[in-house]
mmCIF file of C-alpha atoms and ligand atoms in Angstrom:
data_model
loop_
_atom_site.group_PDB
_atom_site.id
_atom_site.type_symbol
_atom_site.label_atom_id
_atom_site.label_comp_id
_atom_site.label_asym_id
_atom_site.label_seq_id
_atom_site.Cartn_x
_atom_site.Cartn_y
_atom_site.Cartn_z
ATOM 1 C CA MET A 20 6.884 -25.407 -5.989
ATOM 2 C CA VAL A 21 4.854 -25.388 -2.783
ATOM 3 C CA LEU A 22 4.757 -21.937 -1.209
ATOM 4 C CA ALA A 23 2.706 -22.824 1.873
ATOM 5 C CA ARG A 24 1.937 -26.141 3.378
ATOM 6 C CA ALA A 25 -0.525 -26.777 6.242
ATOM 7 C CA THR A 26 -0.165 -30.111 7.945
ATOM 8 C CA LYS A 27 -2.679 -31.692 10.371
ATOM 9 C CA LEU A 28 -4.049 -28.381 11.587
ATOM 10 C CA HIS A 29 -6.412 -28.479 14.521
ATOM 11 C CA LYS A 30 -8.127 -25.537 16.056
ATOM 12 C CA SER A 31 -11.015 -25.285 18.500
ATOM 13 C CA TYR A 32 -12.671 -22.435 20.335
ATOM 14 C CA SER A 33 -14.132 -22.591 23.830
ATOM 15 C CA LEU A 34 -17.375 -20.738 24.373
ATOM 16 C CA GLY A 35 -18.251 -20.994 28.012
ATOM 17 C CA LYS A 36 -18.335 -24.713 28.634
ATOM 18 C CA THR A 37 -18.698 -25.849 25.104
ATOM 19 C CA LYS A 38 -15.697 -26.564 22.939
ATOM 20 C CA VAL A 39 -16.191 -26.141 19.230
ATOM 21 C CA SER A 40 -13.706 -28.064 17.096
ATOM 22 C CA VAL A 41 -13.425 -26.005 13.942
ATOM 23 C CA LEU A 42 -10.346 -27.493 12.195
ATOM 24 C CA ARG A 43 -9.823 -31.214 12.652
ATOM 25 C CA GLY A 44 -6.768 -32.192 10.734
ATOM 26 C CA VAL A 45 -6.538 -29.825 7.780
ATOM 27 C CA ASN A 46 -3.851 -30.674 5.186
ATOM 28 C CA LEU A 47 -3.402 -28.185 2.420
ATOM 29 C CA GLU A 48 -0.733 -27.190 -0.071
ATOM 30 C CA VAL A 49 -0.647 -23.859 -1.893
ATOM 31 C CA ASN A 50 1.529 -23.809 -4.978
ATOM 32 C CA GLU A 51 3.554 -20.749 -5.876
ATOM 33 C CA GLY A 52 1.731 -18.734 -8.588
ATOM 34 C CA GLU A 53 -1.662 -20.340 -8.260
ATOM 35 C CA MET A 54 -5.030 -18.794 -7.406
ATOM 36 C CA LEU A 55 -6.718 -21.165 -4.957
ATOM 37 C CA ALA A 56 -10.231 -20.927 -3.684
ATOM 38 C CA ILE A 57 -11.279 -22.428 -0.286
ATOM 39 C CA THR A 58 -14.995 -22.970 -0.188
ATOM 40 C CA GLY A 59 -17.363 -24.225 2.445
ATOM 41 C CA SER A 60 -20.579 -23.348 4.173
ATOM 42 C CA SER A 61 -20.838 -20.405 6.543
ATOM 43 C CA GLY A 62 -19.216 -21.191 9.916
ATOM 44 C CA CYS A 63 -17.201 -24.122 8.681
ATOM 45 C CA GLY A 64 -13.894 -22.534 9.562
ATOM 46 C CA LYS A 65 -12.701 -20.848 6.369
ATOM 47 C CA SER A 66 -11.659 -17.621 8.063
ATOM 48 C CA THR A 67 -10.030 -19.545 10.859
ATOM 49 C CA LEU A 68 -7.966 -21.537 8.319
ATOM 50 C CA LEU A 69 -6.989 -18.439 6.321
ATOM 51 C CA HIS A 70 -5.851 -16.617 9.425
ATOM 52 C CA ILE A 71 -3.672 -19.556 10.448
ATOM 53 C CA LEU A 72 -2.179 -19.833 6.923
ATOM 54 C CA GLY A 73 -1.223 -16.168 7.183
ATOM 55 C CA ALA A 74 0.071 -16.529 10.775
ATOM 56 C CA LEU A 75 -2.542 -14.096 12.115
ATOM 57 C CA ASP A 76 -3.639 -16.811 14.457
ATOM 58 C CA ALA A 77 -1.971 -19.995 15.785
ATOM 59 C CA PRO A 78 -3.283 -23.511 15.488
ATOM 60 C CA ASP A 79 -3.700 -25.785 18.568
ATOM 61 C CA GLN A 80 -1.844 -28.485 16.752
ATOM 62 C CA GLY A 81 -0.193 -28.937 13.380
ATOM 63 C CA THR A 82 2.264 -26.923 11.336
ATOM 64 C CA VAL A 83 2.294 -24.315 8.612
ATOM 65 C CA SER A 84 5.410 -23.998 6.574
ATOM 66 C CA PHE A 85 5.929 -20.995 4.352
ATOM 67 C CA ALA A 86 8.679 -21.120 1.757
ATOM 68 C CA GLY A 87 10.041 -24.134 3.653
ATOM 69 C CA GLU A 88 10.048 -22.398 7.043
ATOM 70 C CA ASP A 89 7.981 -23.755 9.960
ATOM 71 C CA LEU A 90 6.116 -20.594 11.028
ATOM 72 C CA PHE A 91 4.883 -21.734 14.350
ATOM 73 C CA ALA A 92 8.162 -23.274 15.384
ATOM 74 C CA ALA A 93 9.812 -19.944 14.749
ATOM 75 C CA GLY A 94 9.725 -17.259 17.421
ATOM 76 C CA THR A 95 6.988 -14.623 17.508
ATOM 77 C CA TRP A 96 9.264 -11.925 16.156
ATOM 78 C CA ARG A 97 10.246 -14.095 13.235
ATOM 79 C CA ARG A 98 6.638 -14.960 12.483
ATOM 80 C CA ASP A 99 5.683 -11.323 12.609
ATOM 81 C CA ALA A 100 8.509 -10.442 10.251
ATOM 82 C CA VAL A 101 7.434 -13.057 7.744
ATOM 83 C CA ARG A 102 3.804 -11.927 7.934
ATOM 84 C CA ASN A 103 4.698 -8.276 7.516
ATOM 85 C CA ARG A 104 7.007 -8.924 4.581
ATOM 86 C CA ASP A 105 5.376 -11.826 2.786
ATOM 87 C CA VAL A 106 1.637 -11.789 3.487
ATOM 88 C CA GLY A 107 -1.067 -9.375 2.354
ATOM 89 C CA PHE A 108 -4.605 -9.597 3.707
ATOM 90 C CA VAL A 109 -7.887 -8.475 2.189
ATOM 91 C CA PHE A 110 -11.024 -8.713 4.274
ATOM 92 C CA GLN A 111 -14.756 -8.658 3.430
ATOM 93 C CA PHE A 112 -15.351 -5.310 5.130
ATOM 94 C CA TYR A 113 -12.273 -3.600 3.691
ATOM 95 C CA HIS A 114 -10.962 -2.231 7.027
ATOM 96 C CA LEU A 115 -9.784 1.069 5.569
ATOM 97 C CA LEU A 116 -8.971 3.981 7.824
ATOM 98 C CA PRO A 117 -11.899 6.445 7.360
ATOM 99 C CA GLU A 118 -9.904 9.629 8.235
ATOM 100 C CA PHE A 119 -7.279 8.970 5.589
ATOM 101 C CA ASN A 120 -7.602 9.298 1.846
ATOM 102 C CA VAL A 121 -7.030 6.501 -0.664
ATOM 103 C CA LEU A 122 -3.318 7.258 -1.228
ATOM 104 C CA GLU A 123 -2.659 7.433 2.539
ATOM 105 C CA ASN A 124 -4.469 4.207 3.188
ATOM 106 C CA VAL A 125 -2.309 2.398 0.605
ATOM 107 C CA LEU A 126 0.891 4.042 2.015
ATOM 108 C CA MET A 127 0.064 2.876 5.524
ATOM 109 C CA PRO A 128 1.831 -0.509 5.450
ATOM 110 C CA ARG A 129 4.995 1.244 4.244
ATOM 111 C CA MET A 130 4.878 3.929 6.934
ATOM 112 C CA VAL A 131 4.317 1.378 9.708
ATOM 113 C CA GLY A 132 7.674 0.179 10.847
ATOM 114 C CA THR A 133 9.612 2.884 9.014
ATOM 115 C CA SER A 134 11.474 5.491 11.135
ATOM 116 C CA THR A 135 10.627 9.155 10.444
ATOM 117 C CA LEU A 136 14.041 9.630 8.935
ATOM 118 C CA ASP A 137 13.801 6.651 6.632
ATOM 119 C CA TRP A 138 10.257 7.701 5.731
ATOM 120 C CA MET A 139 11.475 11.122 4.685
ATOM 121 C CA SER A 140 13.964 9.590 2.324
ATOM 122 C CA SER A 141 11.683 6.938 0.898
ATOM 123 C CA ARG A 142 8.426 8.900 0.877
ATOM 124 C CA LYS A 143 8.679 9.990 -2.758
ATOM 125 C CA SER A 144 9.299 6.544 -4.160
ATOM 126 C CA ALA A 145 6.566 5.035 -1.913
ATOM 127 C CA ILE A 146 4.053 7.609 -3.134
ATOM 128 C CA ALA A 147 5.057 6.847 -6.753
ATOM 129 C CA LYS A 148 4.629 3.116 -6.094
ATOM 130 C CA ALA A 149 1.269 3.534 -4.391
ATOM 131 C CA GLY A 150 0.078 5.668 -7.307
ATOM 132 C CA GLU A 151 1.237 3.018 -9.727
ATOM 133 C CA ILE A 152 -0.570 0.202 -7.838
ATOM 134 C CA LEU A 153 -3.711 2.310 -7.598
ATOM 135 C CA GLY A 154 -3.514 2.760 -11.375
ATOM 136 C CA THR A 155 -3.399 -1.026 -11.859
ATOM 137 C CA VAL A 156 -6.522 -1.479 -9.719
ATOM 138 C CA GLY A 157 -8.271 1.237 -11.734
ATOM 139 C CA LEU A 158 -8.229 4.028 -9.079
ATOM 140 C CA LYS A 159 -5.756 6.545 -10.363
ATOM 141 C CA ASP A 160 -8.422 9.251 -10.305
ATOM 142 C CA ARG A 161 -9.427 8.582 -6.689
ATOM 143 C CA LEU A 162 -6.204 9.249 -4.822
ATOM 144 C CA LYS A 163 -7.586 12.066 -2.682
ATOM 145 C CA HIS A 164 -10.988 10.459 -1.988
ATOM 146 C CA ARG A 165 -11.885 9.301 1.547
ATOM 147 C CA PRO A 166 -13.279 5.747 1.833
ATOM 148 C CA LYS A 167 -16.789 7.001 2.415
ATOM 149 C CA GLU A 168 -16.680 8.716 -0.981
ATOM 150 C CA LEU A 169 -16.104 5.459 -2.764
ATOM 151 C CA SER A 170 -18.340 2.574 -3.845
ATOM 152 C CA GLY A 171 -17.954 -0.801 -2.105
ATOM 153 C CA GLY A 172 -16.082 -2.194 -5.130
ATOM 154 C CA GLU A 173 -13.705 0.760 -5.123
ATOM 155 C CA ARG A 174 -13.040 0.423 -1.398
ATOM 156 C CA GLN A 175 -12.169 -3.160 -1.840
ATOM 157 C CA ARG A 176 -9.781 -2.303 -4.671
ATOM 158 C CA VAL A 177 -8.085 0.140 -2.283
ATOM 159 C CA ALA A 178 -7.789 -2.666 0.221
ATOM 160 C CA ILE A 179 -6.190 -4.898 -2.421
ATOM 161 C CA ALA A 180 -3.804 -2.104 -3.344
ATOM 162 C CA ARG A 181 -2.844 -1.723 0.329
ATOM 163 C CA ALA A 182 -2.390 -5.491 0.694
ATOM 164 C CA ILE A 183 0.094 -5.642 -2.220
ATOM 165 C CA MET A 184 1.984 -2.396 -1.399
ATOM 166 C CA ASN A 185 4.820 -4.369 0.290
ATOM 167 C CA GLU A 186 4.922 -6.913 -2.579
ATOM 168 C CA PRO A 187 3.842 -9.943 -0.509
ATOM 169 C CA ARG A 188 4.538 -13.391 -1.877
ATOM 170 C CA PHE A 189 1.207 -14.544 -0.514
ATOM 171 C CA LEU A 190 -2.079 -12.694 -0.888
ATOM 172 C CA LEU A 191 -4.949 -13.913 1.276
ATOM 173 C CA ALA A 192 -8.472 -12.713 0.669
ATOM 174 C CA ASP A 193 -11.384 -13.546 3.028
ATOM 175 C CA GLU A 194 -14.734 -13.239 1.200
ATOM 176 C CA PRO A 195 -13.385 -10.286 -0.830
ATOM 177 C CA THR A 196 -16.666 -10.068 -2.844
ATOM 178 C CA GLY A 197 -18.909 -10.979 0.092
ATOM 179 C CA ASN A 198 -20.203 -7.540 0.590
ATOM 180 C CA LEU A 199 -20.537 -6.538 -3.086
ATOM 181 C CA ASP A 200 -23.165 -6.924 -5.789
ATOM 182 C CA ALA A 201 -22.371 -9.198 -8.739
ATOM 183 C CA LYS A 202 -20.989 -6.481 -10.934
ATOM 184 C CA MET A 203 -18.610 -5.045 -8.338
ATOM 185 C CA GLY A 204 -17.725 -8.588 -7.344
ATOM 186 C CA LYS A 205 -16.651 -9.264 -10.865
ATOM 187 C CA GLY A 206 -14.439 -6.199 -10.837
ATOM 188 C CA ILE A 207 -12.657 -7.516 -7.714
ATOM 189 C CA MET A 208 -12.240 -10.954 -9.307
ATOM 190 C CA ASP A 209 -10.855 -9.386 -12.483
ATOM 191 C CA CYS A 210 -8.442 -7.424 -10.326
ATOM 192 C CA LEU A 211 -7.232 -10.521 -8.413
ATOM 193 C CA ARG A 212 -6.972 -12.434 -11.634
ATOM 194 C CA SER A 213 -4.755 -9.853 -13.271
ATOM 195 C CA LEU A 214 -2.501 -9.806 -10.194
ATOM 196 C CA ASN A 215 -2.302 -13.561 -10.334
ATOM 197 C CA GLN A 216 -1.365 -13.404 -14.037
ATOM 198 C CA LYS A 217 1.585 -11.303 -13.047
ATOM 199 C CA GLY A 218 2.710 -14.039 -10.703
ATOM 200 C CA GLN A 219 0.905 -13.273 -7.415
ATOM 201 C CA THR A 220 -0.014 -16.351 -5.372
ATOM 202 C CA ILE A 221 -3.575 -15.877 -4.067
ATOM 203 C CA VAL A 222 -5.736 -17.805 -1.635
ATOM 204 C CA LEU A 223 -9.299 -16.746 -1.655
ATOM 205 C CA VAL A 224 -12.011 -17.823 0.751
ATOM 206 C CA THR A 225 -15.612 -17.771 -0.407
ATOM 207 C CA HIS A 226 -18.934 -19.430 0.254
ATOM 208 C CA ASP A 227 -20.011 -18.484 -3.293
ATOM 209 C CA PRO A 228 -19.535 -21.282 -5.916
ATOM 210 C CA LEU A 229 -19.611 -18.839 -8.814
ATOM 211 C CA ILE A 230 -16.675 -16.913 -7.300
ATOM 212 C CA ALA A 231 -14.779 -20.077 -6.441
ATOM 213 C CA LYS A 232 -15.157 -21.371 -9.990
ATOM 214 C CA GLN A 233 -13.059 -18.467 -11.205
ATOM 215 C CA ALA A 234 -9.963 -19.718 -9.368
ATOM 216 C CA ASP A 235 -7.398 -22.114 -10.795
ATOM 217 C CA ARG A 236 -8.246 -24.726 -8.208
ATOM 218 C CA GLN A 237 -10.908 -25.172 -5.557
ATOM 219 C CA VAL A 238 -10.811 -27.068 -2.333
ATOM 220 C CA ARG A 239 -13.664 -27.489 0.092
ATOM 221 C CA LEU A 240 -13.580 -27.415 3.861
ATOM 222 C CA VAL A 241 -16.122 -29.903 5.288
ATOM 223 C CA ASP A 242 -16.312 -31.146 8.882
ATOM 224 C CA GLY A 243 -13.034 -29.564 9.781
ATOM 225 C CA ARG A 244 -11.097 -31.101 6.943
ATOM 226 C CA ILE A 245 -10.207 -30.418 3.304
ATOM 227 C CA GLU A 246 -12.354 -32.828 1.232
ATOM 228 C CA PRO A 247 -10.225 -35.404 -0.508
HETATM 229 N N1 ADP B 306 -12.729 -16.097 18.278
HETATM 230 C C1 ADP B 306 -13.707 -17.023 18.308
HETATM 231 N N2 ADP B 306 -14.200 -17.491 19.452
HETATM 232 C C2 ADP B 306 -15.140 -18.464 19.462
HETATM 233 N N3 ADP B 306 -15.636 -19.050 18.389
HETATM 234 C C3 ADP B 306 -15.187 -18.626 17.199
HETATM 235 C C4 ADP B 306 -14.167 -17.630 17.075
HETATM 236 N N4 ADP B 306 -13.918 -17.431 15.790
HETATM 237 C C5 ADP B 306 -14.739 -18.291 15.119
HETATM 238 N N5 ADP B 306 -15.473 -19.047 15.965
HETATM 239 C C6 ADP B 306 -16.390 -20.060 15.589
HETATM 240 O O1 ADP B 306 -15.751 -20.999 14.779
HETATM 241 C C7 ADP B 306 -16.517 -21.433 13.704
HETATM 242 C C8 ADP B 306 -15.810 -21.114 12.377
HETATM 243 O O2 ADP B 306 -15.726 -19.709 12.185
HETATM 244 P P1 ADP B 306 -15.120 -19.094 10.892
HETATM 245 O O3 ADP B 306 -13.726 -19.600 10.703
HETATM 246 O O4 ADP B 306 -15.294 -17.611 10.992
HETATM 247 O O5 ADP B 306 -16.055 -19.719 9.753
HETATM 248 P P2 ADP B 306 -16.338 -19.250 8.236
HETATM 249 O O6 ADP B 306 -15.316 -18.193 7.900
HETATM 250 O O7 ADP B 306 -16.202 -20.469 7.431
HETATM 251 O O8 ADP B 306 -17.681 -18.700 8.223
HETATM 252 C C9 ADP B 306 -17.859 -20.728 13.882
HETATM 253 O O9 ADP B 306 -18.740 -21.598 14.484
HETATM 254 C C10 ADP B 306 -17.518 -19.556 14.722
HETATM 255 O O10 ADP B 306 -18.644 -19.145 15.487
HETATM 256 MG MG1 MG B 307 -15.476 -16.229 7.378
#
């Protein structure tokens, strides 16, 4: 079953007087349960495409359907709701909150959008769940550490734990190993792979062919289109 389908996506950016056409008719299907890698040279539009797939950004033209629903035909509130419920993002530079410990960072998506009263009643189960997820990414002994007390690979595993806290159907990772050495990169890929084996649909963007090779399927973005 197709979970997400991008059809004829176009996106350009204007910088002063020059217009840069980044996506020029991207068609892409992501199947439920697969681990898909999108590759391509630096600056070819991989991040742009990933952001549009996850409704973080809108295309100039074209559609993205998610679980059969046309995301950009839906209203903003609906799109935000789908993104918050169904999409988890992991970025190259982790984007953790430095003042909060590992457990608090992972709890953040649960706390956001929960009233104080609801939070008080669901706090215990949320903490248990965050602890369990942190166990699966190999960080059960780091709950009270701050991000700066962790290695790059550990920080990225916190970011993955945070991204899956709300059990998204769709996990999008933008160069998740881009800032890591080979050994830590392997740890991240192992972590994504084991989530995928439990059924998580993953789209991963990378310029690194060795990383892309580890996915179930690879597609390449060239000249604003997915290579046939
Ligand atoms: N917000 C923006 N404003 C203007 N240009 C942008 C913006 N975001 C990306 N670009 C440009 O679009 C192109 C594709 O960027 P990006 O999607 O980040 O590529 P990749 O992730 O493949 O390296 C690049 O030339 C980049 O400079
Ligand atoms: Mg990028």
